[in-house]
């Protein structure tokens, strides 16, 4: 539960106020809802770093891919997203 | 032994290892703080690849491991109440309390639900207006913004049936507590990358200066860890002690200001007792007075009882870097992941569970 995993912000599905946004994020194809309140700068297409359902930072696309590949290989991606709310 | 080809960048791994071998002239003991880093070091066999005179010891950065027995007992007490739905990260369920675990409460009819995010617990509260929903808010600085956000969201939705049982811990005060121990043999620290994503790195400068110790902010993938170790050893061999950032692709010097703002809105720094280590002043977060109606401790008038740890467990010495898991007489014998005697055998980020699971070959691991 300590890991933060990168994913691609594909859409904004709710905007409660200026900062309280909720988006859909693809983690190498696995879609999850993510709270975007901590990354006001993030736009659709950006890669965000997600920890327990909340985006805590943005990250470069190439680096995000390398990390995702590593997490997939070790099985930690699914492990970390287990029990996460689906699409 | 792991194959180097499994890594993100084989050539880089080999280069870092070569450089490490070339520059290391003396024995050094380095502590990684974060349990995610411990897990990665052990599962990827990095401990076996390092030069023999570099010893990695495994710090207290596993929230499951350091949540005090008294708070586990509070969670168990709440979960046993019929009106309560206790929501928790899955890892906390098997942690032994003084009599039983949350999993055992669940098995005997307690409503304990595993959630991936604290925000799910808020949704459960909205969907169950006639029940009291308590989120077991454990974690380090990385998790604090999400837990703060859950309280802020519940407040926006004017939910009266949501509260958090806070057991938040902070890394820098724990580093100081470890360094102040007269038996401490740690020469350098790998600071936890994702903690610094939130908090930035400013807090580490006074510690590096005061204790004359290198601190390198490091990621959790094998290449990150090896580079972090190399940067630490370079400093040690050159007799310097600086704060450096290996994880620049993720960590900014000032951290994430929006996240810090959310934390400050909901939490205040408080004294906190760490399982196995004991009380560390100003080392945790408690819910602020202005949000006290979202604090389960206030709402249910919980009163922390002093409790007794299993006497054989040496998790405190392990997390202070004084001992290794196989130094514990119970390791792999009476203490196993299926029936843990101490918290570090529960979570895969705990040092004992990581050693048990991946049986690091350089260690003399007695397996029953
Ligand atoms: S092996 Fe078990 S009893 Fe020993 S220190 Fe680790 S958790 Fe505690």
Coordinates of C-alpha atoms and ligand atoms in Angstrom, one line a residue:
Chain A
X1 CA 0.0 0.0 0.0
X2 CA 3.0 2.3 0.1
X3 CA 3.6 2.4 -3.6
X4 CA 2.5 5.2 -5.9
X5 CA 1.9 4.0 -9.5
X6 CA 1.9 6.0 -12.7
X7 CA -1.1 6.1 -15.0
X8 CA -2.5 8.2 -17.9
X9 CA -5.3 10.6 -17.2
X10 CA -7.8 9.8 -19.9
X11 CA -10.9 11.9 -18.9
X12 CA -12.3 14.2 -16.3
X13 CA -15.6 12.7 -15.0
X14 CA -16.5 15.1 -12.2
X15 CA -15.6 18.6 -11.2
X16 CA -17.0 19.6 -7.8
X17 CA -15.2 22.9 -7.7
X18 CA -12.0 24.5 -8.9
X19 CA -9.7 21.9 -7.5
X20 CA -11.9 19.0 -6.6
X21 CA -11.8 17.0 -9.8
X22 CA -12.2 13.3 -10.4
X23 CA -10.7 11.7 -13.4
X24 CA -10.3 8.3 -15.1
X25 CA -6.7 7.0 -15.2
X26 CA -5.4 4.1 -17.2
X27 CA -2.7 2.0 -15.6
X28 CA -1.4 0.1 -18.6
X29 CA -5.0 -0.6 -19.7
X30 CA -6.6 -1.1 -16.2
X31 CA -9.0 1.9 -15.6
X32 CA -9.5 3.4 -12.2
X33 CA -11.2 6.5 -10.8
X34 CA -8.7 8.9 -9.3
X35 CA -9.1 12.1 -7.3
X36 CA -7.1 15.0 -8.8
X37 CA -7.3 17.6 -6.0
X38 CA -3.6 17.4 -5.4
X39 CA -2.6 17.9 -9.1
X40 CA -4.5 21.0 -10.3
X41 CA -2.1 21.3 -13.2
X42 CA -2.8 17.9 -14.6
X43 CA -4.5 17.8 -18.1
X44 CA -6.0 15.0 -20.1
X45 CA -3.2 13.0 -21.6
X46 CA -0.8 13.7 -18.7
X47 CA 0.8 10.9 -16.6
X48 CA 0.0 11.1 -12.9
X49 CA 1.4 9.3 -9.9
X50 CA -1.4 7.7 -7.9
X51 CA -1.4 6.6 -4.3
X52 CA -4.5 5.0 -2.7
X53 CA -6.8 6.6 -5.2
X54 CA -5.3 10.1 -5.1
X55 CA -2.9 11.6 -7.7
X56 CA 0.0 13.0 -5.8
X57 CA 2.2 14.3 -8.7
X58 CA 2.7 14.3 -12.4
X59 CA 5.5 12.4 -14.2
X60 CA 7.1 12.3 -17.6
X61 CA 5.5 9.8 -20.1
X62 CA 8.7 7.9 -20.9
X63 CA 9.5 7.4 -17.2
X64 CA 5.9 6.4 -16.5
X65 CA 6.1 3.7 -19.1
X66 CA 9.3 2.3 -17.7
X67 CA 7.9 2.1 -14.2
X68 CA 4.6 0.6 -15.4
X69 CA 6.6 -2.1 -17.3
X70 CA 8.6 -2.9 -14.2
X71 CA 5.5 -3.1 -12.0
X72 CA 3.7 -5.3 -14.5
X73 CA 6.7 -7.7 -14.8
X74 CA 6.8 -8.1 -11.0
X75 CA 3.1 -8.5 -10.6
X76 CA 3.0 -5.5 -8.3
X77 CA 0.7 -3.5 -10.5
X78 CA -2.3 -5.9 -10.0
X79 CA -1.3 -6.4 -6.4
X80 CA -1.5 -2.6 -5.8
X81 CA -4.7 -2.1 -7.7
X82 CA -6.4 -5.1 -6.0
X83 CA -9.7 -3.9 -4.4
X84 CA -9.5 -0.6 -6.3
X85 CA -12.9 0.6 -7.6
X86 CA -13.3 -0.4 -11.2
X87 CA -14.6 1.5 -14.2
Chain B
X1 CA 19.7 -15.1 -7.5
X2 CA 17.7 -12.9 -9.8
X3 CA 18.7 -12.4 -13.4
X4 CA 19.8 -9.0 -14.3
X5 CA 17.9 -9.1 -17.5
X6 CA 14.6 -8.8 -15.5
X7 CA 15.5 -5.3 -14.7
X8 CA 14.4 -2.1 -16.4
X9 CA 18.0 -1.3 -17.5
X10 CA 20.5 -4.2 -17.2
X11 CA 23.5 -2.2 -18.4
X12 CA 22.8 0.5 -15.8
X13 CA 22.5 -2.1 -13.0
X14 CA 25.8 -3.6 -13.9
X15 CA 27.4 -0.2 -14.2
X16 CA 26.2 0.9 -10.7
X17 CA 27.4 -2.4 -9.2
X18 CA 30.8 -2.1 -10.8
X19 CA 31.2 1.5 -9.6
X20 CA 30.2 0.4 -6.1
X21 CA 32.7 -2.3 -6.0
X22 CA 35.4 0.0 -7.3
X23 CA 34.9 2.8 -4.7
X24 CA 34.0 0.9 -1.6
X25 CA 37.0 0.6 0.7
X26 CA 35.4 0.3 4.1
X27 CA 32.4 -1.4 5.6
X28 CA 29.3 0.9 5.6
X29 CA 25.8 0.4 7.0
X30 CA 23.0 2.1 5.2
X31 CA 19.3 2.2 6.2
X32 CA 16.5 2.4 3.7
X33 CA 13.5 3.9 5.4
X34 CA 10.6 2.8 3.2
X35 CA 9.0 -0.6 3.4
X36 CA 8.4 -0.5 -0.3
X37 CA 12.2 -0.1 -0.8
X38 CA 12.9 -3.0 1.7
X39 CA 10.5 -5.2 -0.3
X40 CA 12.2 -4.3 -3.6
X41 CA 15.7 -4.8 -2.3
X42 CA 14.9 -8.2 -1.0
X43 CA 12.6 -9.5 -3.8
X44 CA 15.0 -8.3 -6.5
X45 CA 18.0 -10.0 -4.8
X46 CA 19.9 -6.7 -4.6
X47 CA 21.2 -7.5 -1.1
X48 CA 23.0 -10.5 -2.6
X49 CA 24.6 -8.4 -5.3
X50 CA 26.1 -5.6 -3.2
X51 CA 29.7 -5.7 -2.2
X52 CA 30.1 -7.7 1.0
X53 CA 31.1 -4.7 3.1
X54 CA 27.9 -2.8 2.4
X55 CA 25.2 -3.8 4.9
X56 CA 21.6 -2.7 4.3
X57 CA 19.4 -2.4 7.4
X58 CA 15.7 -2.0 7.2
X59 CA 13.9 1.0 8.7
X60 CA 10.5 1.6 10.2
X61 CA 8.8 2.7 7.0
X62 CA 6.0 0.1 6.9
X63 CA 2.8 1.6 8.3
X64 CA 1.4 -1.8 9.1
X65 CA 4.5 -2.6 11.2
X66 CA 4.6 0.6 13.3
X67 CA 0.9 1.1 14.1
X68 CA 0.9 0.7 17.9
X69 CA -0.8 -2.3 19.5
X70 CA -3.1 0.0 21.4
X71 CA -4.5 1.5 18.2
X72 CA -5.0 -1.9 16.6
X73 CA -7.0 -2.8 19.8
X74 CA -9.0 0.4 19.3
X75 CA -9.8 -0.6 15.7
X76 CA -10.8 -4.1 16.9
X77 CA -13.0 -2.6 19.6
X78 CA -14.8 -0.4 17.1
X79 CA -15.2 -3.2 14.6
X80 CA -16.9 -5.3 17.2
X81 CA -19.6 -2.7 17.7
X82 CA -22.8 -3.7 15.6
X83 CA -23.4 -0.1 14.4
X84 CA -19.9 0.3 13.0
X85 CA -18.5 -0.5 9.6
X86 CA -14.7 -0.4 9.9
X87 CA -12.9 0.3 6.6
X88 CA -9.2 -0.5 6.3
X89 CA -6.4 -1.1 3.9
X90 CA -6.2 -4.9 3.4
X91 CA -2.7 -5.2 5.0
X92 CA -4.0 -4.2 8.4
X93 CA -6.4 -7.0 8.8
X94 CA -4.0 -9.8 9.8
X95 CA -1.9 -7.6 12.2
X96 CA -2.1 -9.2 15.6
X97 CA -3.7 -7.1 18.3
X98 CA -3.2 -8.0 22.0
X99 CA -5.9 -10.6 21.8
X100 CA -7.0 -11.0 18.2
X101 CA -6.8 -9.4 14.8
X102 CA -9.3 -7.5 12.7
X103 CA -9.6 -10.6 10.4
X104 CA -10.8 -12.6 13.4
X105 CA -13.4 -9.9 14.2
X106 CA -14.6 -10.1 10.6
X107 CA -14.8 -13.9 10.8
X108 CA -17.0 -13.6 13.9
X109 CA -19.4 -11.2 12.2
X110 CA -17.8 -7.8 12.6
X111 CA -18.4 -5.5 9.6
X112 CA -14.8 -5.0 8.5
X113 CA -14.4 -3.9 4.8
X114 CA -11.2 -3.7 2.8
X115 CA -10.9 -0.5 0.7
X116 CA -8.2 0.6 -1.7
X117 CA -8.7 4.3 -1.0
X118 CA -10.0 6.3 2.0
X119 CA -12.4 8.0 -0.5
X120 CA -14.2 4.6 -0.9
X121 CA -14.9 4.7 2.8
X122 CA -16.6 8.1 2.4
X123 CA -18.8 6.6 -0.3
X124 CA -19.7 3.7 2.0
X125 CA -20.7 6.2 4.7
X126 CA -23.0 8.0 2.2
X127 CA -24.6 4.7 1.1
X128 CA -25.1 3.6 4.7
X129 CA -26.6 6.6 6.5
X130 CA -27.9 4.5 9.5
X131 CA -24.4 3.1 10.2
X132 CA -21.2 4.6 11.6
X133 CA -18.3 4.3 9.1
X134 CA -14.8 4.5 10.5
X135 CA -11.8 4.6 8.3
X136 CA -8.6 3.2 9.8
X137 CA -6.3 6.0 8.7
X138 CA -2.8 4.6 8.9
X139 CA 0.2 5.7 6.9
X140 CA 3.2 7.9 6.4
X141 CA 3.3 11.3 4.8
X142 CA 2.5 9.7 1.4
X143 CA -0.9 8.6 2.6
X144 CA -1.8 11.6 4.7
X145 CA -3.1 13.8 1.9
X146 CA -5.5 11.1 0.8
X147 CA -6.7 10.6 4.3
X148 CA -7.1 14.4 4.8
X149 CA -9.0 14.5 1.5
X150 CA -11.5 11.9 2.8
X151 CA -12.2 14.1 5.8
X152 CA -12.6 17.2 3.6
X153 CA -14.9 15.4 1.2
X154 CA -17.0 14.0 4.1
X155 CA -17.3 17.5 5.4
X156 CA -18.3 18.9 2.0
X157 CA -21.0 16.2 1.8
X158 CA -22.0 17.0 5.4
X159 CA -21.8 13.4 6.4
X160 CA -22.3 12.9 10.1
X161 CA -21.6 9.2 10.1
X162 CA -18.0 9.2 8.9
X163 CA -14.8 9.4 11.1
X164 CA -11.2 8.4 10.9
X165 CA -9.1 6.4 13.4
X166 CA -5.8 8.2 12.8
X167 CA -2.5 6.5 13.2
X168 CA -0.3 8.7 11.1
X169 CA 3.5 8.7 11.4
X170 CA 6.2 10.9 10.1
X171 CA 9.6 10.0 8.7
X172 CA 12.1 12.7 9.9
X173 CA 11.4 12.4 13.6
X174 CA 11.8 8.6 13.4
X175 CA 15.2 9.1 11.7
X176 CA 16.2 11.4 14.5
X177 CA 15.0 8.8 17.1
X178 CA 17.1 6.1 15.4
X179 CA 20.2 8.3 15.1
X180 CA 19.9 9.3 18.8
X181 CA 20.1 5.7 19.9
X182 CA 23.7 5.2 21.4
X183 CA 23.9 1.8 19.7
X184 CA 23.1 3.3 16.3
X185 CA 25.6 2.1 13.6
X186 CA 24.0 3.6 10.6
X187 CA 26.3 5.6 8.3
X188 CA 23.8 6.7 5.7
X189 CA 20.1 6.9 4.8
X190 CA 18.1 6.3 1.7
X191 CA 15.1 8.6 2.3
X192 CA 11.7 7.5 0.9
X193 CA 11.0 8.9 -2.5
X194 CA 7.2 9.0 -2.3
X195 CA 7.2 10.6 1.1
X196 CA 9.3 13.4 -0.4
X197 CA 6.9 13.6 -3.3
X198 CA 4.5 15.1 -0.8
X199 CA 6.8 16.8 1.7
X200 CA 9.8 17.8 -0.4
X201 CA 13.3 17.5 0.9
X202 CA 13.9 20.6 3.1
X203 CA 13.3 18.7 6.4
X204 CA 16.3 16.5 5.8
X205 CA 19.0 19.3 5.6
X206 CA 19.1 19.9 9.4
X207 CA 19.3 16.1 10.1
X208 CA 22.2 15.6 7.6
X209 CA 24.0 18.5 9.2
X210 CA 23.3 17.7 12.9
X211 CA 24.2 14.0 12.7
X212 CA 26.8 14.4 9.9
X213 CA 25.1 11.7 7.8
X214 CA 24.4 11.5 4.0
X215 CA 20.7 11.3 3.1
X216 CA 19.8 10.4 -0.4
X217 CA 16.2 10.6 -1.5
X218 CA 15.7 7.4 -3.5
X219 CA 13.0 5.7 -5.6
X220 CA 11.9 2.1 -5.2
X221 CA 12.9 0.3 -8.5
X222 CA 16.1 -1.7 -8.5
X223 CA 18.0 0.9 -10.6
X224 CA 16.9 3.7 -8.3
X225 CA 18.0 1.8 -5.2
X226 CA 21.4 0.9 -6.6
X227 CA 22.0 4.5 -7.7
X228 CA 20.8 5.7 -4.3
X229 CA 23.2 3.3 -2.6
X230 CA 26.0 4.4 -4.9
X231 CA 25.4 8.1 -4.2
X232 CA 25.4 7.4 -0.5
X233 CA 28.7 5.4 -0.6
X234 CA 30.3 8.1 -2.8
X235 CA 29.5 10.6 -0.1
X236 CA 30.8 8.3 2.7
X237 CA 34.0 7.5 0.9
X238 CA 34.6 11.2 0.3
X239 CA 33.8 12.1 3.8
X240 CA 30.9 14.4 3.0
X241 CA 27.3 14.4 4.3
X242 CA 24.8 16.1 2.1
X243 CA 21.1 15.7 1.1
X244 CA 20.9 14.5 -2.4
X245 CA 18.0 13.6 -4.6
X246 CA 18.3 10.5 -6.8
X247 CA 14.5 10.5 -7.6
X248 CA 14.4 13.9 -9.4
X249 CA 11.9 12.5 -12.0
X250 CA 9.3 12.4 -9.2
X251 CA 10.5 14.5 -6.2
X252 CA 10.6 18.3 -6.3
X253 CA 12.5 20.2 -3.6
X254 CA 9.4 21.8 -2.2
X255 CA 7.2 18.7 -2.6
X256 CA 3.5 18.9 -3.5
X257 CA 2.1 22.2 -2.0
X258 CA -1.6 21.3 -2.6
X259 CA -1.1 18.1 -0.7
X260 CA 0.7 19.8 2.1
X261 CA -2.2 22.3 2.3
X262 CA -4.8 19.5 2.6
X263 CA -2.7 17.8 5.4
X264 CA -2.5 21.1 7.3
X265 CA -6.2 21.7 7.0
X266 CA -7.1 18.5 8.7
X267 CA -4.2 17.3 10.8
X268 CA -1.8 18.7 13.3
X269 CA 1.6 17.3 14.4
X270 CA 1.3 15.2 17.7
X271 CA 3.3 12.8 19.8
X272 CA 3.0 9.2 18.5
X273 CA 3.9 5.9 19.8
X274 CA 5.5 3.5 17.3
X275 CA 5.0 -0.3 17.6
X276 CA 8.3 -1.9 18.7
X277 CA 10.1 1.5 19.1
X278 CA 8.0 3.4 21.6
X279 CA 7.0 7.0 21.9
X280 CA 8.6 9.5 19.5
X281 CA 7.8 13.1 20.3
X282 CA 6.1 15.1 17.5
X283 CA 6.2 12.1 15.1
X284 CA 2.6 11.8 14.0
X285 CA -0.6 13.5 12.8
X286 CA -3.8 13.7 14.9
X287 CA -7.1 15.2 13.6
X288 CA -7.3 18.9 14.4
X289 CA -9.7 20.4 16.9
X290 CA -11.7 22.0 14.1
X291 CA -12.4 18.6 12.5
X292 CA -12.7 16.7 15.8
X293 CA -16.2 15.5 14.9
X294 CA -14.4 13.4 12.2
X295 CA -12.0 11.8 14.8
X296 CA -13.2 8.4 15.8
X297 CA -11.1 8.7 19.0
X298 CA -13.2 11.7 20.0
X299 CA -16.5 10.6 18.7
X300 CA -16.4 7.2 20.4
X301 CA -14.5 8.4 23.4
X302 CA -11.8 5.8 23.0
X303 CA -9.2 5.7 25.7
X304 CA -5.8 4.2 24.8
X305 CA -5.1 1.3 27.1
X306 CA -1.5 0.2 27.6
X307 CA -1.0 -3.2 26.1
X308 CA 1.6 -5.9 26.1
X309 CA 3.7 -6.9 23.0
X310 CA 4.5 -10.5 22.4
X311 CA 7.8 -10.9 24.4
X312 CA 9.8 -12.7 21.8
X313 CA 9.3 -10.1 19.0
X314 CA 12.4 -8.0 18.4
X315 CA 10.8 -5.8 15.7
X316 CA 11.9 -2.6 17.4
X317 CA 15.6 -3.6 17.1
X318 CA 15.1 -4.6 13.5
X319 CA 13.5 -1.3 12.6
X320 CA 16.2 0.7 14.4
X321 CA 18.8 -1.2 12.2
X322 CA 20.4 -3.0 15.2
X323 CA 19.3 -6.5 14.2
X324 CA 18.2 -8.4 11.2
X325 CA 15.1 -10.7 10.9
X326 CA 17.1 -13.9 11.2
X327 CA 18.4 -12.7 14.6
X328 CA 14.9 -13.3 16.0
X329 CA 14.6 -16.8 17.5
X330 CA 11.0 -17.0 16.3
X331 CA 11.7 -16.1 12.7
X332 CA 10.4 -18.8 10.3
X333 CA 9.7 -21.1 13.3
X334 CA 6.8 -19.9 15.5
X335 CA 6.5 -16.6 13.6
X336 CA 5.5 -17.0 9.9
X337 CA 3.2 -15.0 7.6
X338 CA 0.3 -17.5 8.3
X339 CA 0.6 -16.9 12.1
X340 CA 2.6 -13.7 12.7
X341 CA 3.7 -12.9 16.2
X342 CA 4.8 -9.4 15.2
X343 CA 3.6 -6.9 12.7
X344 CA 6.7 -7.0 10.4
X345 CA 5.8 -10.6 9.5
X346 CA 2.4 -9.4 8.2
X347 CA 2.9 -6.9 5.4
X348 CA 5.0 -7.7 2.4
X349 CA 6.7 -4.4 3.2
X350 CA 7.7 -5.6 6.6
X351 CA 11.4 -6.8 6.8
X352 CA 10.5 -10.1 8.4
X353 CA 7.9 -11.0 5.8
X354 CA 10.1 -9.9 2.9
X355 CA 13.0 -12.0 4.2
X356 CA 10.7 -15.0 4.8
X357 CA 9.1 -14.7 1.4
X358 CA 12.2 -14.2 -0.7
X359 CA 14.8 -16.0 1.5
X360 CA 17.7 -13.8 0.7
X361 CA 20.5 -16.1 -0.1
X362 CA 23.3 -14.2 1.7
X363 CA 21.5 -14.4 4.9
X364 CA 21.5 -17.6 7.0
X365 CA 17.8 -18.0 7.0
X366 CA 16.7 -20.9 9.2
X367 CA 13.5 -22.1 7.7
X368 CA 11.4 -24.6 9.5
Ligands
LIG1 S1 10.2 -12.8 13.1 FE1 8.2 -12.4 14.0 S2 8.5 -12.3 16.2 FE2 10.6 -12.1 15.2 S3 10.9 -9.9 15.0 FE3 9.9 -10.5 13.1 S4 7.7 -10.2 13.5 FE4 8.7 -10.1 15.5

